[in-house]
Coordinates of C-alpha atoms in Angstrom, one line a residue:
M1 CA -19.0 -24.8 -10.9
P2 CA -17.8 -26.3 -7.5
S3 CA -20.3 -26.9 -4.8
S4 CA -20.9 -24.2 -2.2
K5 CA -21.7 -26.7 0.5
G6 CA -18.2 -27.2 1.8
A7 CA -17.6 -30.6 0.2
C8 CA -13.9 -31.6 0.5
M9 CA -13.1 -31.7 -3.1
P10 CA -9.9 -30.5 -4.9
Y11 CA -10.0 -27.3 -6.9
T12 CA -8.2 -26.9 -10.2
N13 CA -6.8 -23.5 -11.1
E14 CA -9.5 -23.3 -13.8
Q15 CA -12.2 -23.8 -11.3
I16 CA -10.7 -21.2 -8.9
A17 CA -10.3 -18.7 -11.8
A18 CA -14.0 -19.2 -12.7
L19 CA -15.1 -18.1 -9.2
V20 CA -14.0 -14.4 -9.8
R21 CA -15.4 -12.3 -12.6
A22 CA -14.6 -8.7 -13.3
D23 CA -18.0 -7.7 -12.0
S24 CA -19.1 -10.5 -9.5
V25 CA -17.9 -13.5 -7.5
H26 CA -19.4 -16.9 -6.9
K27 CA -21.0 -17.3 -3.5
S28 CA -18.9 -20.4 -2.7
V29 CA -15.9 -18.1 -1.9
Y30 CA -17.8 -17.4 1.3
T31 CA -19.3 -20.8 2.1
D32 CA -17.0 -23.6 0.9
S33 CA -14.8 -25.0 3.6
A34 CA -12.5 -26.6 1.0
L35 CA -11.8 -23.1 -0.3
F36 CA -11.3 -21.8 3.3
Q37 CA -8.5 -24.4 3.8
L38 CA -6.9 -23.3 0.6
E39 CA -7.0 -19.7 1.8
M40 CA -5.1 -20.8 5.0
E41 CA -2.4 -22.3 2.8
R42 CA -2.2 -19.9 -0.1
I43 CA -3.0 -16.6 1.6
Y44 CA -2.3 -16.9 5.3
G45 CA 0.5 -19.4 4.6
C46 CA 2.4 -16.9 2.5
A47 CA 1.4 -13.3 3.0
W48 CA 2.7 -11.0 5.7
I49 CA 0.2 -11.1 8.5
Y50 CA 0.0 -8.7 11.5
V51 CA 0.8 -10.6 14.7
G52 CA 0.9 -7.9 17.3
H53 CA 2.6 -4.8 18.6
E54 CA 6.0 -4.7 20.3
S55 CA 4.5 -2.8 23.2
Q56 CA 2.5 -5.9 24.1
V57 CA 5.8 -7.6 25.0
P58 CA 7.9 -4.8 26.6
N59 CA 10.2 -7.0 28.7
A60 CA 12.2 -10.2 28.1
G61 CA 9.9 -13.2 28.8
D62 CA 6.7 -11.3 28.0
F63 CA 4.5 -13.2 25.5
C64 CA 1.1 -13.0 23.7
A65 CA -0.5 -16.1 22.2
T66 CA -2.3 -15.3 19.0
R67 CA -2.9 -16.7 15.5
I68 CA -1.8 -16.5 11.9
G69 CA -4.6 -17.9 9.8
D70 CA -5.3 -21.3 11.3
Q71 CA -1.9 -21.5 13.1
D72 CA -1.5 -20.8 16.8
V73 CA 1.6 -18.7 17.4
I74 CA 3.4 -16.9 20.2
L75 CA 4.7 -13.3 20.0
V76 CA 7.6 -13.2 22.6
R77 CA 10.5 -10.9 23.5
A78 CA 13.7 -12.9 24.1
T79 CA 16.6 -12.1 26.5
D80 CA 18.5 -10.4 23.6
G81 CA 15.6 -7.8 23.3
K82 CA 14.5 -9.2 20.0
V83 CA 10.8 -10.0 19.2
H84 CA 10.2 -13.6 17.9
V85 CA 7.2 -15.3 16.6
L86 CA 7.0 -19.1 17.4
Y87 CA 4.5 -21.8 16.6
N88 CA 2.6 -22.6 19.8
R89 CA 3.6 -26.2 20.0
C90 CA 6.0 -28.2 22.1
P91 CA 8.0 -30.6 19.9
H92 CA 7.8 -33.4 22.4
R93 CA 4.1 -34.5 22.2
G94 CA 2.6 -31.5 20.4
A95 CA 1.0 -29.7 23.3
K96 CA 0.3 -26.0 23.1
L97 CA 3.2 -24.4 25.0
V98 CA 1.2 -21.5 26.4
A99 CA -2.5 -20.9 26.9
D100 CA -4.4 -18.2 25.0
G101 CA -3.8 -14.6 26.1
C102 CA -0.7 -12.7 27.3
G103 CA 1.7 -13.4 30.1
H104 CA 5.2 -13.7 31.4
A105 CA 7.2 -16.8 30.9
G106 CA 10.2 -15.8 33.0
K107 CA 13.6 -16.8 31.6
F108 CA 12.4 -19.7 29.6
F109 CA 9.3 -21.6 28.4
R110 CA 8.3 -24.7 30.3
C111 CA 5.8 -27.1 28.7
P112 CA 3.1 -27.9 31.2
Y113 CA 2.8 -31.5 29.9
H114 CA 6.3 -33.1 30.5
A115 CA 8.4 -30.1 31.6
W116 CA 10.5 -29.8 28.4
T117 CA 12.0 -26.3 28.6
F118 CA 13.0 -23.9 25.8
Q119 CA 14.9 -20.6 25.5
L120 CA 12.7 -17.6 24.7
D121 CA 13.8 -17.8 21.1
G122 CA 12.4 -21.4 20.9
S123 CA 15.7 -23.3 21.1
H124 CA 15.8 -26.4 23.2
L125 CA 17.1 -26.0 26.7
A126 CA 16.4 -29.1 28.7
A127 CA 14.3 -32.3 29.1
P128 CA 13.9 -34.3 32.3
L129 CA 15.8 -37.6 32.6
K130 CA 17.9 -37.1 29.5
A131 CA 19.6 -40.5 30.1
A132 CA 16.4 -42.1 28.8
F133 CA 17.1 -40.7 25.3
E134 CA 20.5 -42.5 25.0
G135 CA 20.6 -44.8 22.0
S136 CA 17.9 -42.8 20.2
C137 CA 18.3 -40.2 17.5
F138 CA 17.4 -37.5 20.1
D139 CA 19.7 -34.5 19.5
P140 CA 18.9 -31.3 21.5
Q141 CA 20.7 -29.2 18.9
H142 CA 18.4 -30.5 16.1
P143 CA 15.6 -28.1 15.1
D144 CA 13.1 -30.9 15.4
F145 CA 13.5 -30.7 19.2
S146 CA 13.1 -26.9 19.5
V147 CA 10.0 -24.8 19.2
R148 CA 9.8 -23.9 15.6
P149 CA 9.9 -20.2 14.6
V150 CA 7.7 -18.7 12.0
A151 CA 9.8 -18.4 8.9
R152 CA 10.1 -14.6 8.6
V153 CA 9.4 -11.8 11.1
E154 CA 9.6 -8.0 10.4
S155 CA 8.5 -5.0 12.4
H156 CA 7.6 -1.6 11.1
R157 CA 7.2 1.2 13.6
G158 CA 6.6 -1.4 16.3
F159 CA 3.9 -3.3 14.3
V160 CA 5.1 -6.9 14.0
F161 CA 4.2 -8.9 10.9
A162 CA 5.2 -12.5 10.1
S163 CA 5.2 -14.7 7.0
Q164 CA 5.1 -18.5 7.1
A165 CA 7.0 -18.5 3.8
A166 CA 10.8 -18.9 4.0
Q167 CA 11.4 -16.5 1.1
G168 CA 9.6 -13.7 -0.7
I169 CA 9.2 -9.9 -0.9
G170 CA 9.9 -7.8 2.2
L171 CA 7.3 -6.3 4.4
K172 CA 7.6 -2.8 3.1
S173 CA 7.2 -3.9 -0.5
F174 CA 4.2 -6.0 0.5
L175 CA 2.4 -3.1 2.3
G176 CA 3.1 -0.7 -0.5
G177 CA 0.9 2.4 -0.4
V178 CA -0.9 1.6 2.9
I179 CA 2.4 1.8 4.9
S180 CA 1.7 5.5 5.1
S181 CA -1.3 4.8 7.3
I182 CA 0.9 3.0 9.9
D183 CA 3.4 5.9 9.6
N184 CA 0.7 8.5 10.2
L185 CA -0.7 6.6 13.1
C186 CA 2.8 6.7 14.8
D187 CA 3.6 10.2 13.7
R188 CA 0.6 11.5 15.6
S189 CA 2.7 10.9 18.7
P190 CA 5.2 13.8 19.3
V191 CA 7.9 11.1 19.9
G192 CA 6.8 9.0 16.9
E193 CA 5.7 5.9 19.0
V194 CA 2.5 4.2 20.0
E195 CA 1.6 1.5 22.5
V196 CA -1.3 -0.9 22.9
A197 CA -3.4 0.3 25.9
G198 CA -6.9 0.2 27.3
G199 CA -7.7 -3.5 26.8
M200 CA -9.1 -5.2 23.7
F201 CA -12.6 -5.9 22.4
R202 CA -13.3 -9.2 20.8
V203 CA -16.3 -9.8 18.6
L204 CA -17.2 -13.3 17.2
Q205 CA -19.0 -13.0 13.9
T206 CA -20.8 -15.9 12.3
S207 CA -19.7 -15.0 8.8
N208 CA -16.8 -15.4 6.4
W209 CA -13.7 -13.3 7.0
K210 CA -13.8 -11.6 3.6
V211 CA -17.2 -10.0 4.3
F212 CA -15.7 -7.7 6.9
Y213 CA -12.9 -6.5 4.5
E214 CA -15.5 -5.7 1.8
N215 CA -17.7 -3.8 4.3
L216 CA -14.8 -1.6 5.5
H217 CA -15.0 0.4 2.2
D218 CA -18.6 -0.2 1.4
T219 CA -19.9 3.3 1.5
M220 CA -23.4 2.4 0.2
H221 CA -24.2 0.4 3.4
A222 CA -23.7 3.1 6.0
P223 CA -27.0 5.1 5.8
V224 CA -29.0 1.9 5.4
T225 CA -27.5 -0.6 7.8
H226 CA -26.9 2.0 10.5
E227 CA -30.2 3.9 10.1
S228 CA -31.4 3.0 13.6
S229 CA -28.3 4.3 15.4
V230 CA -28.3 7.4 13.2
V231 CA -31.9 8.2 14.0
A232 CA -31.4 7.6 17.7
A233 CA -28.3 9.9 17.8
R234 CA -30.1 12.7 16.0
E235 CA -33.1 12.5 18.3
Q236 CA -30.8 12.6 21.3
A237 CA -28.9 15.6 19.9
Q238 CA -32.2 17.4 19.4
K239 CA -33.2 16.8 23.0
M240 CA -29.8 18.1 24.2
G241 CA -29.8 21.1 21.8
A242 CA -26.2 20.2 20.8
M243 CA -24.2 17.6 18.8
P244 CA -21.4 16.3 21.0
L245 CA -18.7 14.2 19.4
E246 CA -20.1 11.0 20.9
L247 CA -23.3 11.5 18.8
H248 CA -21.5 13.1 15.9
I249 CA -19.5 9.9 15.1
M250 CA -22.8 8.0 15.1
V251 CA -24.6 10.5 12.9
G252 CA -21.7 10.4 10.4
N253 CA -23.1 7.2 9.0
G254 CA -26.3 8.9 8.0
E255 CA -24.8 11.3 5.5
P256 CA -26.7 11.5 2.1
Y257 CA -25.5 9.5 -0.9
R258 CA -24.0 12.6 -2.5
F259 CA -21.6 12.8 0.5
W260 CA -20.4 9.3 0.0
E261 CA -20.1 9.7 -3.7
N262 CA -17.5 12.5 -3.2
L263 CA -15.2 10.4 -1.0
E264 CA -12.0 8.9 -2.5
L265 CA -11.3 5.2 -2.3
C266 CA -7.7 4.0 -3.1
A267 CA -6.9 0.4 -4.0
Y268 CA -3.4 -1.1 -4.0
A269 CA -1.7 -4.4 -4.9
H270 CA -2.2 -7.4 -2.6
G271 CA -5.8 -6.3 -1.8
H272 CA -4.8 -3.3 0.3
G273 CA -6.4 0.1 0.2
Y274 CA -7.8 3.0 2.2
M275 CA -10.9 5.2 2.4
E276 CA -10.9 9.0 2.8
G277 CA -12.0 10.2 6.2
I278 CA -15.6 10.9 6.8
F279 CA -15.2 13.5 9.6
D280 CA -14.5 17.1 8.7
P281 CA -10.9 17.9 9.7
G282 CA -11.8 21.5 9.9
A283 CA -14.4 20.8 12.6
A284 CA -11.8 18.8 14.5
S285 CA -9.4 21.7 14.5
R286 CA -11.9 23.6 16.5
D287 CA -12.1 20.9 19.1
P288 CA -10.1 21.6 22.2
V289 CA -8.6 18.1 22.3
T290 CA -7.4 18.4 18.8
R291 CA -6.0 21.9 19.5
A292 CA -4.0 20.6 22.4
H293 CA -2.8 17.6 20.3
F294 CA -1.7 20.0 17.6
A295 CA 0.2 22.1 20.1
V296 CA 2.4 19.2 21.2
L297 CA 3.0 18.1 17.6
E298 CA 3.9 21.7 16.6
Q299 CA 6.4 21.9 19.3
A300 CA 7.9 18.5 18.3
Y301 CA 7.8 18.8 14.5
G302 CA 7.0 22.5 13.6
H303 CA 3.8 24.0 12.3
A304 CA 4.0 22.7 8.7
R305 CA 4.8 19.1 9.6
A306 CA 2.1 19.1 12.4
S307 CA -0.5 20.3 10.0
E308 CA 0.5 17.6 7.5
I309 CA 0.3 14.9 10.1
L310 CA -3.2 15.8 11.4
G311 CA -4.3 16.8 7.9
M312 CA -4.0 13.1 6.7
N313 CA -7.7 12.3 7.0
R314 CA -8.3 8.5 6.5
H315 CA -11.2 6.5 7.8
N316 CA -10.5 2.8 7.3
T317 CA -7.2 1.4 5.9
I318 CA -7.2 -2.2 4.7
I319 CA -4.2 -4.4 5.1
Y320 CA -5.5 -7.5 3.4
G321 CA -5.2 -10.6 5.5
S322 CA -4.4 -8.6 8.7
G323 CA -7.2 -6.0 9.3
S324 CA -7.8 -2.3 9.4
P325 CA -5.8 0.4 11.2
H326 CA -7.6 3.6 11.9
T327 CA -5.2 6.6 12.2
V328 CA -7.6 9.3 13.4
F329 CA -8.9 7.3 16.4
Q330 CA -5.8 5.1 16.9
Q331 CA -7.1 1.6 16.7
F332 CA -6.4 -1.6 14.7
R333 CA -9.3 -4.0 14.0
V334 CA -7.5 -7.3 13.6
I335 CA -9.5 -9.8 11.5
R336 CA -8.8 -13.5 12.5
P337 CA -10.5 -16.2 10.4
L338 CA -11.6 -19.2 12.5
A339 CA -13.7 -21.2 10.0
V340 CA -15.5 -20.6 6.8
D341 CA -18.4 -19.1 8.7
R342 CA -16.7 -17.8 11.8
T343 CA -14.4 -14.8 12.2
M344 CA -12.9 -13.2 15.3
I345 CA -12.5 -9.4 15.3
E346 CA -10.0 -8.1 17.8
I347 CA -10.0 -4.3 18.3
Q348 CA -6.6 -3.1 19.6
L349 CA -6.4 0.5 20.9
F350 CA -3.3 2.6 20.9
R351 CA -2.0 5.4 23.1
L352 CA 0.1 8.1 21.3
K353 CA 3.1 8.4 23.5
G354 CA 3.6 12.0 24.6
A355 CA 0.2 13.2 23.4
P356 CA -2.4 14.7 25.8
E357 CA -4.3 12.0 27.8
A358 CA -7.5 13.5 26.4
V359 CA -6.5 12.1 22.9
F360 CA -6.5 8.6 24.3
K361 CA -9.7 9.1 26.2
R362 CA -11.2 10.0 22.8
T363 CA -9.9 6.8 21.4
L364 CA -11.6 4.9 24.2
M365 CA -14.8 6.7 23.6
Y366 CA -14.8 6.0 19.8
A367 CA -14.1 2.3 20.4
N368 CA -16.9 2.0 23.0
I369 CA -19.4 3.7 20.8
I370 CA -18.5 2.2 17.5
N371 CA -16.6 -1.1 18.1
A372 CA -17.8 -2.6 21.4
P373 CA -19.9 -5.8 21.2
S374 CA -22.6 -3.8 22.9
S375 CA -22.4 -0.9 20.4
N376 CA -25.5 0.0 18.5
V377 CA -23.3 0.4 15.4
M378 CA -21.4 -2.8 15.6
A379 CA -24.6 -4.8 16.2
D380 CA -26.0 -3.6 12.9
D381 CA -22.9 -4.8 11.0
V382 CA -22.7 -8.2 12.7
E383 CA -26.4 -8.8 11.9
L384 CA -25.9 -8.1 8.2
Y385 CA -22.7 -10.1 8.0
A386 CA -24.6 -13.1 9.3
R387 CA -27.5 -12.5 6.9
C388 CA -25.0 -12.5 4.0
Q389 CA -23.6 -15.8 5.2
Q390 CA -27.1 -17.3 5.6
G391 CA -28.3 -16.0 2.3
N392 CA -25.4 -17.4 0.3
L393 CA -26.3 -20.9 1.5
S394 CA -29.7 -20.6 -0.2
R395 CA -30.6 -21.6 -3.7
G396 CA -31.6 -18.0 -4.5
G397 CA -28.7 -17.4 -6.8
D398 CA -25.0 -18.2 -7.3
W399 CA -23.3 -14.8 -7.8
T400 CA -22.8 -11.7 -5.8
S401 CA -22.6 -8.4 -7.6
L402 CA -19.6 -6.0 -7.7
H403 CA -20.9 -3.9 -10.6
R404 CA -20.9 -0.4 -9.1
H405 CA -18.9 2.0 -11.3
L406 CA -17.1 -0.8 -13.0
G407 CA -14.6 0.4 -15.6
T408 CA -14.6 4.0 -14.4
D409 CA -11.8 3.9 -11.9
R410 CA -8.5 5.4 -12.8
A411 CA -5.0 4.1 -12.4
V412 CA -2.4 5.8 -10.2
P413 CA 1.2 4.8 -9.4
G414 CA 0.9 1.6 -7.4
G415 CA -2.8 1.2 -7.7
M416 CA -6.3 2.6 -8.5
V417 CA -8.5 5.4 -7.3
S418 CA -12.2 5.5 -7.5
S419 CA -14.1 7.9 -9.8
N420 CA -17.0 7.8 -7.3
G421 CA -16.9 7.1 -3.6
T422 CA -19.7 4.5 -3.9
S423 CA -17.6 2.5 -6.4
E424 CA -17.1 -1.2 -5.6
L425 CA -13.5 -0.8 -6.6
P426 CA -12.2 -2.0 -3.2
M427 CA -14.1 -5.3 -3.4
R428 CA -13.0 -5.9 -7.0
N429 CA -9.4 -5.2 -6.0
Q430 CA -9.6 -7.6 -3.0
F431 CA -11.0 -10.4 -5.1
Q432 CA -8.4 -9.9 -7.8
A433 CA -5.7 -10.3 -5.1
W434 CA -7.6 -13.3 -3.7
K435 CA -7.7 -14.9 -7.1
Q436 CA -4.0 -14.3 -7.7
Y437 CA -3.1 -15.8 -4.3
M438 CA -5.4 -18.8 -4.8
L439 CA -4.0 -19.4 -8.3
G440 CA -0.5 -19.4 -6.9
H441 CA 0.6 -16.2 -8.6
L442 CA 1.0 -14.1 -5.5
V443 CA 2.2 -17.2 -3.7
E444 CA 5.2 -17.2 -6.1
E445 CA 5.8 -13.5 -5.4
N446 CA 5.4 -13.6 -1.7
C447 CA 6.6 -17.1 -1.0
D448 CA 9.2 -17.3 -3.8
A449 CA 7.9 -20.9 -4.4
A450 CA 8.8 -21.7 -0.7

């Protein structure tokens, strides 16, 4: 079995295949830096990865610097109104073209090192003292002297994804069954559109990126990991003599095991999936904010369609490699791998255009209570993720268990559904996708041998 200490050694397909069993995975998938580099090539180098939302670059010249795997990229709107994704590199001496964060480039990009300039779509515009290039092979029309675009870019309902592979399946085929979560998030707006608003939380976790994906649908952890925040919320509610929503969303983690066992978990190809909502939609219908929200949707779509939209009750959706959109509270937790033991989580919040402002205030409230770096709930998770990373570096064992309800899940069109809400089906599904990517099987499908 390959070392789990990050030695830079090549992996054969046989060695990679041996890391994933039907009921367990080898701990080196979390700790080996050589495997991490392969993931950057074979998963993040081929799959469709969420880059950002079109609302972040509303005007020509607006840009956001972000990442696809280990690659720095720029999301930018060009003068033709189209959104492009470019590698954040000047072709002259390799300097990053723009600093981290979002900004406005004006009519063109200008490298801060030697003042080479580029159109907003990355094409070469000018370089100082061009006479100095005479007699060389410098050709401003050659792609080598332009900012290189990421191979493929597609947008769905304003959510921009990019693939570094020149060929392969389209975005909609890749998303499969979880595309309905993006659609539902947008449909909750009476005009069918959302926009990034309210700032962004960033949480640096000292753990492998895959741990977060596993935890998103790990229903067994909630009442244990979050016991302290659940107890505190219950005690506060008792003092108040009421259970406001702010406390209710914390207490939700403390439901008994029989509650979690009755939830439905759906798993799809490419490691995607979603978890049934944990908050009672009936209770929400009695909330004045939800009633006002329903009223504007009913006016826009009619009673039946408005009921269908708000009736889709999903907690965490997983878009493997990108992160987790949350339809009910309008957020997207974007998962950015930085190193084998470091992961950046970016929590984007969305305003539903045309919806009551109180709906967005509820989104802000949920993010502050659940996702903020200072949140009692987030701190529990970050601590346990770090403990998993540390524990897997010990000699206490080589395998991590994925045994719960193995063999009991049922097939549905396009995927699998759990027979029990505490099944580890989502983790098994993610690692089967991971294995196929790492063996090159999904590379062939998504990259078309690019």
